[in-house]
């Protein structure tokens, strides 16, 4: 990574101040300037050549940078061009050998403050925050100079750009449409990825001119050229359906004639009871208790990590899952064998919570707008996470420290390491415990409808896949239900 000369840094900072760029966003502008100059040197572009900007943006998109950050980088480069005069010779900054080369793809991480919680030391995973593009500042470039990089953009008969159009409003609309329907953040992330791929396939075609032919071509491209799985193609179809219906507000017509990826029947990986015990024995707290809940209650990993203190009911011996997949709630039996460990975990969370209160933290994250409705709820013990994170998250807007739950990636890595150390020849993961839960209940002759309710499946056909993971047990002699 190159180091920008101090003189240019000062001149660029002055330019940012003149353009009324917020103080909190100026470090990101300096970062994009460093990446741009590094890109120009690496790929033999003149730093004052405006034709280098499309190539720079394509590089960022190839690194899966969100469109909002690509637009922020574009604005940062345009301000750099206004900082240096056209007669300025190509800038050759010095190389900083202590930083790696290439365009980074991560935005600024939140600061965190560490508290001592009795969990094994693992690599901290910073919370990433996408910066929204700033409002366009008044440019000092002439209209001819501003238009120069776009003169060759092809246009159709209706005046729409066939390539190089801005999709910022599309991503903003997609985010709003997802959030107003209270869809999962994972759904938003997946739909954004498919929208970015669709934008790349259409070469940033003007969104107003998108049609079903573009959709059919993209879906066929995924199946024929990329050879994606059927589930991936179906997810892309759902993302484009949502995009057309709720963002573009266009009719999503018939998609007949699209080459569909062939769906292959798959059988889930299932562990034996002995293998489950061997893996759990290799896990340290609190990951061992997480794995026991995954297997003992058939929970999804995120459902387990989102459990709060109030979700445990020892009197009725039930565990309540709130906002599961599809925003559905359900209850599952609480394993009697886990009661002592769960009570010990609750005691530890209570002590940890008292230390947080003494340190003056703001509270825990609450779903939706509950924090605004119940002002004291974030600091109440009942709302605390059953598996709290090891660090507090600093919110840049308010400069307050909040508590999040244990990160799912930490649990996944711990389970993968335990599987490797036990030398079990299976592709086991955190979700494998849920598959094993259903298969072992079916093997114990529990009916499929009961298992469906425990798993939280909407359709029994989803649960029927577990009939292929265990041997079929049949009775030769028929009996009346009265005799059972």
Short mmCIF file of C-alpha atoms in Angstrom, two decimals:
data_model
loop_
_atom_site.label_atom_id
_atom_site.label_comp_id
_atom_site.label_asym_id
_atom_site.label_seq_id
_atom_site.Cartn_x
_atom_site.Cartn_y
_atom_site.Cartn_z
CA UNK A 1 0.00 0.00 0.00
CA UNK A 2 1.31 3.45 -0.88
CA UNK A 3 1.69 6.32 1.53
CA UNK A 4 0.18 9.57 0.31
CA UNK A 5 2.61 12.50 0.59
CA UNK A 6 1.79 14.78 3.55
CA UNK A 7 1.44 17.82 1.27
CA UNK A 8 -1.23 16.10 -0.83
CA UNK A 9 -2.96 14.78 2.29
CA UNK A 10 -3.24 18.33 3.65
CA UNK A 11 -4.52 19.72 0.34
CA UNK A 12 -7.05 16.88 0.06
CA UNK A 13 -8.25 17.48 3.64
CA UNK A 14 -8.78 21.14 2.78
CA UNK A 15 -10.78 20.11 -0.27
CA UNK A 16 -12.98 17.81 1.87
CA UNK A 17 -13.65 20.68 4.28
CA UNK A 18 -14.58 23.01 1.42
CA UNK A 19 -17.01 20.42 0.06
CA UNK A 20 -18.65 20.07 3.50
CA UNK A 21 -17.76 16.39 3.88
CA UNK A 22 -18.65 15.26 7.40
CA UNK A 23 -15.69 14.92 9.73
CA UNK A 24 -16.56 11.32 10.56
CA UNK A 25 -16.49 10.33 6.87
CA UNK A 26 -13.25 12.06 5.91
CA UNK A 27 -11.01 9.14 7.01
CA UNK A 28 -12.91 6.94 4.55
CA UNK A 29 -12.23 9.44 1.75
CA UNK A 30 -8.52 9.40 2.56
CA UNK A 31 -8.69 5.59 2.52
CA UNK A 32 -10.27 5.52 -0.95
CA UNK A 33 -7.61 7.94 -2.18
CA UNK A 34 -4.86 5.61 -0.98
CA UNK A 35 -6.54 2.64 -2.65
CA UNK A 36 -7.00 4.56 -5.89
CA UNK A 37 -3.37 5.69 -6.07
CA UNK A 38 -2.23 2.16 -5.26
CA UNK A 39 -4.52 0.84 -8.01
CA UNK A 40 -3.13 3.33 -10.56
CA UNK A 41 0.46 2.38 -9.78
CA UNK A 42 -0.28 -1.35 -9.84
CA UNK A 43 -2.14 -1.31 -13.16
CA UNK A 44 -0.08 1.44 -14.87
CA UNK A 45 -2.73 4.17 -14.91
CA UNK A 46 -1.93 7.85 -14.59
CA UNK A 47 -3.51 9.09 -11.38
CA UNK A 48 -4.86 12.16 -13.23
CA UNK A 49 -6.38 10.08 -16.04
CA UNK A 50 -10.15 10.10 -15.67
CA UNK A 51 -10.44 6.96 -17.78
CA UNK A 52 -8.98 5.02 -14.84
CA UNK A 53 -12.14 5.50 -12.72
CA UNK A 54 -14.34 2.86 -14.47
CA UNK A 55 -11.53 0.32 -14.15
CA UNK A 56 -11.09 1.20 -10.47
CA UNK A 57 -14.80 0.77 -9.80
CA UNK A 58 -14.87 -2.55 -11.66
CA UNK A 59 -12.03 -3.70 -9.42
CA UNK A 60 -14.01 -2.77 -6.32
CA UNK A 61 -17.09 -4.62 -7.59
CA UNK A 62 -14.95 -7.65 -8.36
CA UNK A 63 -13.96 -7.57 -4.70
CA UNK A 64 -17.70 -7.65 -3.81
CA UNK A 65 -17.77 -4.09 -2.50
CA UNK A 66 -21.34 -2.80 -2.02
CA UNK A 67 -22.51 -0.30 -4.60
CA UNK A 68 -22.86 2.38 -1.94
CA UNK A 69 -19.13 2.13 -1.16
CA UNK A 70 -18.27 2.12 -4.87
CA UNK A 71 -20.14 5.42 -5.23
CA UNK A 72 -18.36 6.82 -2.19
CA UNK A 73 -15.00 5.81 -3.71
CA UNK A 74 -16.01 7.48 -6.99
CA UNK A 75 -16.83 10.70 -5.15
CA UNK A 76 -13.52 10.55 -3.27
CA UNK A 77 -11.55 10.19 -6.52
CA UNK A 78 -13.45 13.05 -8.18
CA UNK A 79 -12.52 15.32 -5.27
CA UNK A 80 -8.90 14.25 -5.70
CA UNK A 81 -9.00 15.34 -9.32
CA UNK A 82 -10.29 18.72 -8.22
CA UNK A 83 -7.49 18.93 -5.66
CA UNK A 84 -4.68 18.51 -8.22
CA UNK A 85 -4.43 20.69 -11.29
CA UNK A 86 -4.69 19.12 -14.78
CA UNK A 87 -1.05 20.00 -15.33
CA UNK A 88 0.08 18.01 -12.33
CA UNK A 89 2.38 15.19 -13.24
CA UNK A 90 1.50 11.65 -12.32
CA UNK A 91 1.79 11.08 -8.59
CA UNK A 92 4.21 8.40 -7.42
CA UNK A 93 3.68 7.95 -3.69
CA UNK A 94 6.16 6.06 -1.58
CA UNK A 95 5.58 2.45 -0.67
CA UNK A 96 4.70 1.53 2.89
CA UNK A 97 6.05 -1.98 3.33
CA UNK A 98 4.14 -2.48 6.56
CA UNK A 99 0.79 -2.62 4.79
CA UNK A 100 -0.37 -5.12 2.22
CA UNK A 101 -0.97 -4.13 -1.38
CA UNK A 102 -4.28 -4.28 -3.19
CA UNK A 103 -7.66 -2.74 -2.71
CA UNK A 104 -9.12 -3.67 0.64
CA UNK A 105 -12.70 -4.74 0.70
CA UNK A 106 -13.74 -4.07 4.25
CA UNK A 107 -15.12 -0.87 5.69
CA UNK A 108 -14.12 0.63 9.02
CA UNK A 109 -14.70 -1.66 11.98
CA UNK A 110 -16.44 -0.58 15.12
CA UNK A 111 -14.37 -0.12 18.20
CA UNK A 112 -14.98 -2.65 20.93
CA UNK A 113 -14.13 -2.71 24.60
CA UNK A 114 -13.26 -6.09 26.08
CA UNK A 115 -14.74 -7.41 29.30
CA UNK A 116 -13.65 -10.55 31.10
CA UNK A 117 -16.19 -13.30 30.49
CA UNK A 118 -15.26 -16.90 31.18
CA UNK A 119 -15.00 -18.04 27.60
CA UNK A 120 -11.97 -19.29 25.67
CA UNK A 121 -9.83 -16.69 23.98
CA UNK A 122 -10.60 -16.53 20.28
CA UNK A 123 -9.95 -14.09 17.45
CA UNK A 124 -12.27 -11.12 17.76
CA UNK A 125 -14.57 -10.60 14.82
CA UNK A 126 -15.16 -6.86 14.40
CA UNK A 127 -18.61 -5.68 13.49
CA UNK A 128 -18.48 -4.20 10.01
CA UNK A 129 -20.51 -1.14 9.16
CA UNK A 130 -21.31 -0.08 5.62
CA UNK A 131 -21.02 3.64 5.13
CA UNK A 132 -23.79 5.31 3.16
CA UNK A 133 -22.65 7.45 0.23
CA UNK A 134 -22.58 11.17 1.07
CA UNK A 135 -24.79 13.66 -0.73
CA UNK A 136 -23.15 14.83 -3.94
CA UNK A 137 -21.18 17.99 -3.31
CA UNK A 138 -21.08 20.87 -5.74
CA UNK A 139 -18.33 20.14 -8.22
CA UNK A 140 -15.89 22.70 -9.64
CA UNK A 141 -15.40 20.66 -12.83
CA UNK A 142 -16.84 22.05 -16.01
CA UNK A 143 -19.88 20.25 -17.51
CA UNK A 144 -17.67 19.01 -20.36
CA UNK A 145 -15.13 17.55 -17.90
CA UNK A 146 -17.83 15.91 -15.81
CA UNK A 147 -19.38 14.34 -18.89
CA UNK A 148 -16.08 13.29 -20.49
CA UNK A 149 -15.89 9.75 -19.00
CA UNK A 150 -19.49 9.06 -20.03
CA UNK A 151 -19.48 10.28 -23.61
CA UNK A 152 -19.24 6.79 -25.04
CA UNK A 153 -22.08 5.31 -22.96
CA UNK A 154 -24.53 3.67 -25.39
CA UNK A 155 -28.17 4.78 -25.19
CA UNK A 156 -31.32 3.07 -26.45
CA UNK A 157 -34.13 4.69 -28.43
CA UNK A 158 -35.91 5.74 -25.22
CA UNK A 159 -32.84 7.53 -23.86
CA UNK A 160 -31.92 4.89 -21.27
CA UNK A 161 -28.29 3.97 -20.69
CA UNK A 162 -27.44 0.50 -21.87
CA UNK A 163 -24.32 0.37 -19.68
CA UNK A 164 -22.78 2.30 -16.82
CA UNK A 165 -25.97 3.55 -15.14
CA UNK A 166 -26.09 4.17 -11.39
CA UNK A 167 -27.91 1.57 -9.27
CA UNK A 168 -27.57 3.38 -5.93
CA UNK A 169 -31.30 4.08 -5.73
CA UNK A 170 -32.00 0.39 -6.44
CA UNK A 171 -29.93 -0.77 -3.47
CA UNK A 172 -31.48 1.88 -1.23
CA UNK A 173 -34.95 0.79 -2.34
CA UNK A 174 -34.09 -2.87 -1.82
CA UNK A 175 -32.90 -2.19 1.73
CA UNK A 176 -36.03 -0.22 2.56
CA UNK A 177 -38.34 -2.86 1.06
CA UNK A 178 -36.65 -5.64 3.05
CA UNK A 179 -36.66 -3.74 6.33
CA UNK A 180 -40.25 -2.55 6.09
CA UNK A 181 -41.32 -6.21 5.80
CA UNK A 182 -39.11 -7.19 8.76
CA UNK A 183 -37.21 -9.79 6.73
CA UNK A 184 -34.04 -11.29 8.10
CA UNK A 185 -30.75 -9.38 7.63
CA UNK A 186 -29.45 -12.54 5.99
CA UNK A 187 -32.19 -12.26 3.38
CA UNK A 188 -31.15 -8.68 2.68
CA UNK A 189 -27.52 -9.75 2.36
CA UNK A 190 -28.38 -12.59 -0.05
CA UNK A 191 -30.70 -10.43 -2.19
CA UNK A 192 -28.04 -7.71 -2.41
CA UNK A 193 -25.49 -10.22 -3.65
CA UNK A 194 -27.82 -11.47 -6.39
CA UNK A 195 -28.72 -7.91 -7.35
CA UNK A 196 -25.01 -7.11 -7.69
CA UNK A 197 -24.52 -10.18 -9.88
CA UNK A 198 -27.54 -9.19 -11.96
CA UNK A 199 -26.16 -5.67 -12.32
CA UNK A 200 -22.81 -7.06 -13.49
CA UNK A 201 -24.55 -9.37 -15.98
CA UNK A 202 -26.52 -6.45 -17.48
CA UNK A 203 -23.39 -4.21 -17.41
CA UNK A 204 -25.14 -1.69 -15.15
CA UNK A 205 -28.00 -1.22 -17.56
CA UNK A 206 -30.45 1.55 -16.70
CA UNK A 207 -32.85 -0.03 -14.14
CA UNK A 208 -35.84 1.58 -15.88
CA UNK A 209 -35.14 -0.43 -19.03
CA UNK A 210 -34.78 -3.85 -17.35
CA UNK A 211 -37.10 -6.50 -18.75
CA UNK A 212 -37.93 -10.18 -18.44
CA UNK A 213 -35.45 -10.93 -21.22
CA UNK A 214 -32.68 -9.77 -18.87
CA UNK A 215 -34.02 -12.03 -16.12
CA UNK A 216 -34.27 -15.06 -18.42
CA UNK A 217 -30.77 -14.46 -19.75
CA UNK A 218 -29.34 -14.15 -16.25
CA UNK A 219 -31.02 -17.30 -14.91
CA UNK A 220 -29.93 -19.29 -17.97
CA UNK A 221 -26.41 -17.91 -17.58
CA UNK A 222 -26.30 -19.17 -13.99
CA UNK A 223 -27.40 -22.67 -15.00
CA UNK A 224 -25.43 -23.09 -18.24
CA UNK A 225 -22.25 -21.07 -17.75
CA UNK A 226 -21.84 -20.93 -13.98
CA UNK A 227 -23.41 -24.36 -13.40
CA UNK A 228 -24.87 -23.27 -10.08
CA UNK A 229 -26.94 -25.59 -7.92
CA UNK A 230 -30.72 -25.56 -8.27
CA UNK A 231 -31.09 -23.99 -4.82
CA UNK A 232 -28.81 -21.12 -5.84
CA UNK A 233 -30.76 -20.51 -9.04
CA UNK A 234 -34.03 -20.56 -7.09
CA UNK A 235 -32.64 -18.04 -4.62
CA UNK A 236 -31.58 -15.80 -7.50
CA UNK A 237 -35.09 -16.13 -8.98
CA UNK A 238 -36.68 -15.11 -5.67
CA UNK A 239 -34.30 -12.15 -5.34
CA UNK A 240 -35.16 -10.86 -8.82
CA UNK A 241 -38.87 -11.45 -8.22
CA UNK A 242 -38.67 -9.30 -5.10
CA UNK A 243 -36.58 -6.69 -6.94
CA UNK A 244 -39.06 -6.33 -9.82
CA UNK A 245 -42.18 -6.42 -7.66
CA UNK A 246 -41.24 -4.24 -4.69
CA UNK A 247 -38.37 -2.04 -5.92
CA UNK A 248 -38.77 -1.54 -9.66
CA UNK A 249 -42.56 -1.94 -9.35
CA UNK A 250 -42.71 -3.86 -12.61
CA UNK A 251 -44.75 -6.90 -13.56
CA UNK A 252 -42.72 -10.06 -13.22
CA UNK A 253 -43.88 -12.03 -16.24
CA UNK A 254 -43.58 -15.64 -17.30
CA UNK A 255 -40.11 -17.18 -17.15
CA UNK A 256 -40.81 -20.13 -19.39
CA UNK A 257 -37.91 -21.19 -21.56
CA UNK A 258 -35.31 -20.58 -18.86
CA UNK A 259 -32.72 -23.31 -18.49
CA UNK A 260 -33.21 -24.63 -14.96
CA UNK A 261 -30.45 -26.18 -12.90
CA UNK A 262 -31.21 -29.81 -12.17
CA UNK A 263 -32.10 -30.40 -8.54
CA UNK A 264 -30.33 -33.41 -7.13
CA UNK A 265 -31.79 -35.19 -4.11
CA UNK A 266 -29.47 -34.81 -1.14
CA UNK A 267 -29.39 -36.71 2.14
CA UNK A 268 -28.39 -34.73 5.26
CA UNK A 269 -25.27 -35.71 7.17
CA UNK A 270 -26.27 -37.42 10.42
CA UNK A 271 -24.06 -38.28 13.38
CA UNK A 272 -24.52 -41.28 15.62
CA UNK A 273 -25.11 -40.69 19.32
CA UNK A 274 -21.55 -41.80 20.05
CA UNK A 275 -20.16 -39.34 17.50
CA UNK A 276 -22.26 -36.52 18.99
CA UNK A 277 -20.82 -37.23 22.45
CA UNK A 278 -17.26 -37.39 21.11
CA UNK A 279 -17.54 -33.99 19.41
CA UNK A 280 -19.14 -32.30 22.43
CA UNK A 281 -16.40 -33.72 24.67
CA UNK A 282 -13.85 -31.83 22.56
CA UNK A 283 -15.63 -28.47 22.95
CA UNK A 284 -14.83 -25.88 25.60
CA UNK A 285 -17.45 -23.76 27.40
CA UNK A 286 -19.72 -22.19 26.28
CA UNK A 287 -19.53 -23.97 22.91
CA UNK A 288 -20.21 -27.37 24.49
CA UNK A 289 -23.51 -26.11 25.93
CA UNK A 290 -24.42 -24.54 22.56
CA UNK A 291 -23.84 -27.88 20.83
CA UNK A 292 -25.90 -29.71 23.45
CA UNK A 293 -28.84 -27.34 22.83
CA UNK A 294 -28.50 -27.75 19.06
CA UNK A 295 -28.73 -31.52 19.42
CA UNK A 296 -31.03 -31.73 22.44
CA UNK A 297 -33.64 -29.25 21.14
CA UNK A 298 -33.13 -29.40 17.37
CA UNK A 299 -32.33 -25.68 17.13
CA UNK A 300 -30.79 -23.82 14.26
CA UNK A 301 -27.51 -22.17 15.22
CA UNK A 302 -28.84 -18.62 15.06
CA UNK A 303 -31.94 -19.62 17.03
CA UNK A 304 -29.70 -20.91 19.80
CA UNK A 305 -27.44 -17.85 19.91
CA UNK A 306 -30.46 -15.50 20.03
CA UNK A 307 -31.83 -17.14 23.19
CA UNK A 308 -32.38 -14.77 26.10
CA UNK A 309 -32.60 -15.39 29.82
CA UNK A 310 -36.40 -15.19 29.80
CA UNK A 311 -36.70 -17.93 27.13
CA UNK A 312 -35.92 -20.68 29.66
CA UNK A 313 -38.87 -21.99 31.67
CA UNK A 314 -37.64 -24.54 34.20
CA UNK A 315 -41.07 -24.85 35.86
CA UNK A 316 -42.73 -26.06 32.64
CA UNK A 317 -39.49 -27.55 31.25
CA UNK A 318 -39.86 -25.80 27.90
CA UNK A 319 -37.63 -23.55 25.85
CA UNK A 320 -39.21 -20.81 23.73
CA UNK A 321 -37.72 -19.92 20.34
CA UNK A 322 -38.64 -16.40 19.22
CA UNK A 323 -38.39 -15.15 15.64
CA UNK A 324 -37.14 -18.40 14.14
CA UNK A 325 -36.89 -18.96 10.42
CA UNK A 326 -39.86 -17.25 8.79
CA UNK A 327 -40.36 -15.12 11.94
CA UNK A 328 -42.15 -18.01 13.64
CA UNK A 329 -42.19 -18.73 17.38
CA UNK A 330 -42.30 -22.24 18.84
CA UNK A 331 -41.60 -24.13 22.04
CA UNK A 332 -39.51 -27.26 22.44
CA UNK A 333 -39.01 -29.57 25.44
CA UNK A 334 -36.11 -28.60 27.66
CA UNK A 335 -33.76 -31.56 28.19
CA UNK A 336 -33.65 -32.58 31.84
CA UNK A 337 -29.97 -33.44 31.51
CA UNK A 338 -29.10 -29.82 30.68
CA UNK A 339 -30.84 -28.17 33.64
CA UNK A 340 -27.75 -27.97 35.90
CA UNK A 341 -25.56 -26.55 33.11
CA UNK A 342 -28.21 -24.04 32.04
CA UNK A 343 -28.69 -22.82 35.61
CA UNK A 344 -24.93 -22.42 35.98
CA UNK A 345 -24.86 -20.44 32.71
CA UNK A 346 -27.66 -18.18 33.96
CA UNK A 347 -25.75 -17.50 37.18
CA UNK A 348 -22.68 -16.59 35.16
CA UNK A 349 -24.72 -14.29 32.88
CA UNK A 350 -26.21 -12.57 35.97
CA UNK A 351 -22.74 -11.85 37.39
CA UNK A 352 -21.55 -10.65 34.01
CA UNK A 353 -24.61 -8.41 33.71
CA UNK A 354 -23.95 -6.80 37.10
CA UNK A 355 -20.40 -5.99 36.00
CA UNK A 356 -21.75 -4.39 32.82
CA UNK A 357 -24.18 -2.24 34.79
CA UNK A 358 -21.41 -1.11 37.11
CA UNK A 359 -19.32 -0.15 34.06
CA UNK A 360 -22.20 1.98 32.75
CA UNK A 361 -22.98 0.14 29.52
CA UNK A 362 -26.08 1.10 27.52
CA UNK A 363 -27.72 -2.32 27.41
CA UNK A 364 -28.35 -5.23 25.09
CA UNK A 365 -29.73 -5.09 21.55
CA UNK A 366 -33.50 -5.64 21.38
CA UNK A 367 -35.56 -6.80 18.40
CA UNK A 368 -37.31 -4.21 16.22
CA UNK A 369 -38.31 -1.05 18.10
CA UNK A 370 -38.73 -2.56 21.57
CA UNK A 371 -35.86 -0.48 22.94
CA UNK A 372 -37.79 2.66 22.12
CA UNK A 373 -41.02 1.32 23.61
CA UNK A 374 -39.52 -0.15 26.77
CA UNK A 375 -36.74 2.21 27.82
CA UNK A 376 -35.48 0.06 30.70
CA UNK A 377 -35.67 -3.30 28.93
CA UNK A 378 -32.12 -3.26 27.47
CA UNK A 379 -30.66 -3.26 30.99
CA UNK A 380 -33.05 -5.82 32.51
CA UNK A 381 -31.67 -9.28 33.26
CA UNK A 382 -34.58 -11.03 31.53
CA UNK A 383 -33.57 -9.53 28.15
CA UNK A 384 -29.87 -10.43 28.38
CA UNK A 385 -28.42 -12.98 25.97
CA UNK A 386 -27.99 -16.52 27.24
CA UNK A 387 -24.66 -16.57 25.33
CA UNK A 388 -23.34 -12.98 25.44
CA UNK A 389 -20.45 -11.83 23.29
CA UNK A 390 -17.02 -11.39 24.83
CA UNK A 391 -16.84 -7.73 23.85
CA UNK A 392 -19.05 -4.67 23.86
CA UNK A 393 -19.89 -2.94 20.59
CA UNK A 394 -19.36 0.82 20.35
CA UNK A 395 -22.13 2.60 18.44
CA UNK A 396 -20.48 5.49 16.54
CA UNK A 397 -23.61 7.66 16.48
CA UNK A 398 -24.20 7.72 20.23
CA UNK A 399 -20.74 6.66 21.51
CA UNK A 400 -22.47 4.09 23.73
CA UNK A 401 -21.43 0.51 24.41
CA UNK A 402 -24.00 -2.21 23.74
CA UNK A 403 -23.92 -6.00 24.17
CA UNK A 404 -24.48 -8.47 21.34
CA UNK A 405 -24.65 -12.26 21.50
CA UNK A 406 -21.89 -14.74 20.73
CA UNK A 407 -20.91 -14.64 17.07
CA UNK A 408 -22.03 -17.65 15.05
CA UNK A 409 -18.71 -17.88 13.24
CA UNK A 410 -16.92 -18.52 16.52
CA UNK A 411 -19.22 -21.46 17.25
CA UNK A 412 -18.81 -22.84 13.74
CA UNK A 413 -15.03 -22.71 13.98
CA UNK A 414 -15.04 -24.37 17.39
CA UNK A 415 -17.23 -27.24 16.11
CA UNK A 416 -15.15 -27.68 12.97
CA UNK A 417 -12.00 -27.92 15.06
CA UNK A 418 -13.65 -30.46 17.38
CA UNK A 419 -14.72 -32.58 14.40
CA UNK A 420 -11.20 -32.47 13.01
CA UNK A 421 -9.67 -33.54 16.33
CA UNK A 422 -12.09 -36.45 16.74
CA UNK A 423 -11.22 -37.65 13.19
CA UNK A 424 -14.85 -38.38 12.37
CA UNK A 425 -14.98 -38.92 8.58
CA UNK A 426 -18.12 -36.83 8.03
CA UNK A 427 -18.76 -33.28 6.83
CA UNK A 428 -20.23 -32.32 10.18
CA UNK A 429 -21.12 -28.73 11.06
CA UNK A 430 -23.31 -26.92 13.58
CA UNK A 431 -26.42 -27.73 11.53
CA UNK A 432 -25.54 -31.44 11.61
CA UNK A 433 -26.68 -31.55 15.24
CA UNK A 434 -30.17 -30.47 14.12
CA UNK A 435 -30.21 -33.20 11.45
CA UNK A 436 -29.13 -35.74 14.06
CA UNK A 437 -31.88 -34.58 16.43
CA UNK A 438 -34.61 -35.25 13.84
CA UNK A 439 -33.12 -38.54 12.65
CA UNK A 440 -32.71 -39.95 16.15
CA UNK A 441 -36.31 -39.05 17.08
CA UNK A 442 -37.53 -40.76 13.92
CA UNK A 443 -35.41 -43.77 14.77
CA UNK A 444 -37.11 -43.86 18.18
CA UNK A 445 -40.48 -44.21 16.37
CA UNK A 446 -41.70 -40.62 16.94
CA UNK A 447 -44.25 -39.64 14.30
CA UNK A 448 -43.22 -37.28 11.53
CA UNK A 449 -45.79 -34.60 12.46
CA UNK A 450 -44.38 -34.28 15.96
CA UNK A 451 -40.86 -33.91 14.58
CA UNK A 452 -42.15 -31.31 12.10
CA UNK A 453 -43.52 -29.16 14.93
CA UNK A 454 -40.34 -29.48 16.98
CA UNK A 455 -38.21 -28.42 14.01
CA UNK A 456 -40.53 -25.55 13.07
CA UNK A 457 -41.05 -26.70 9.46
CA UNK A 458 -43.98 -25.16 7.59
CA UNK A 459 -44.36 -28.16 5.29
CA UNK A 460 -44.15 -31.79 6.34
CA UNK A 461 -42.44 -32.57 3.04
CA UNK A 462 -39.37 -30.75 4.36
CA UNK A 463 -39.33 -33.06 7.37
CA UNK A 464 -39.80 -36.17 5.22
CA UNK A 465 -36.17 -35.94 4.08
CA UNK A 466 -35.17 -37.51 7.40
CA UNK A 467 -36.96 -40.73 6.48
CA UNK A 468 -33.97 -41.33 4.19
CA UNK A 469 -31.40 -40.97 6.96
CA UNK A 470 -32.52 -43.95 9.10
CA UNK A 471 -33.57 -47.50 8.38
CA UNK A 472 -37.27 -48.10 7.90
CA UNK A 473 -38.87 -50.05 10.75
CA UNK A 474 -42.07 -51.86 9.77
CA UNK A 475 -44.49 -54.06 11.72
CA UNK A 476 -45.67 -57.22 9.96
CA UNK A 477 -48.71 -57.77 12.12
CA UNK A 478 -51.38 -55.08 11.88
CA UNK A 479 -53.16 -54.02 15.09
CA UNK A 480 -56.17 -51.94 15.90
CA UNK A 481 -55.52 -48.53 17.47
CA UNK A 482 -57.65 -49.70 20.44
CA UNK A 483 -55.01 -52.35 21.17
CA UNK A 484 -52.01 -50.08 21.00
#
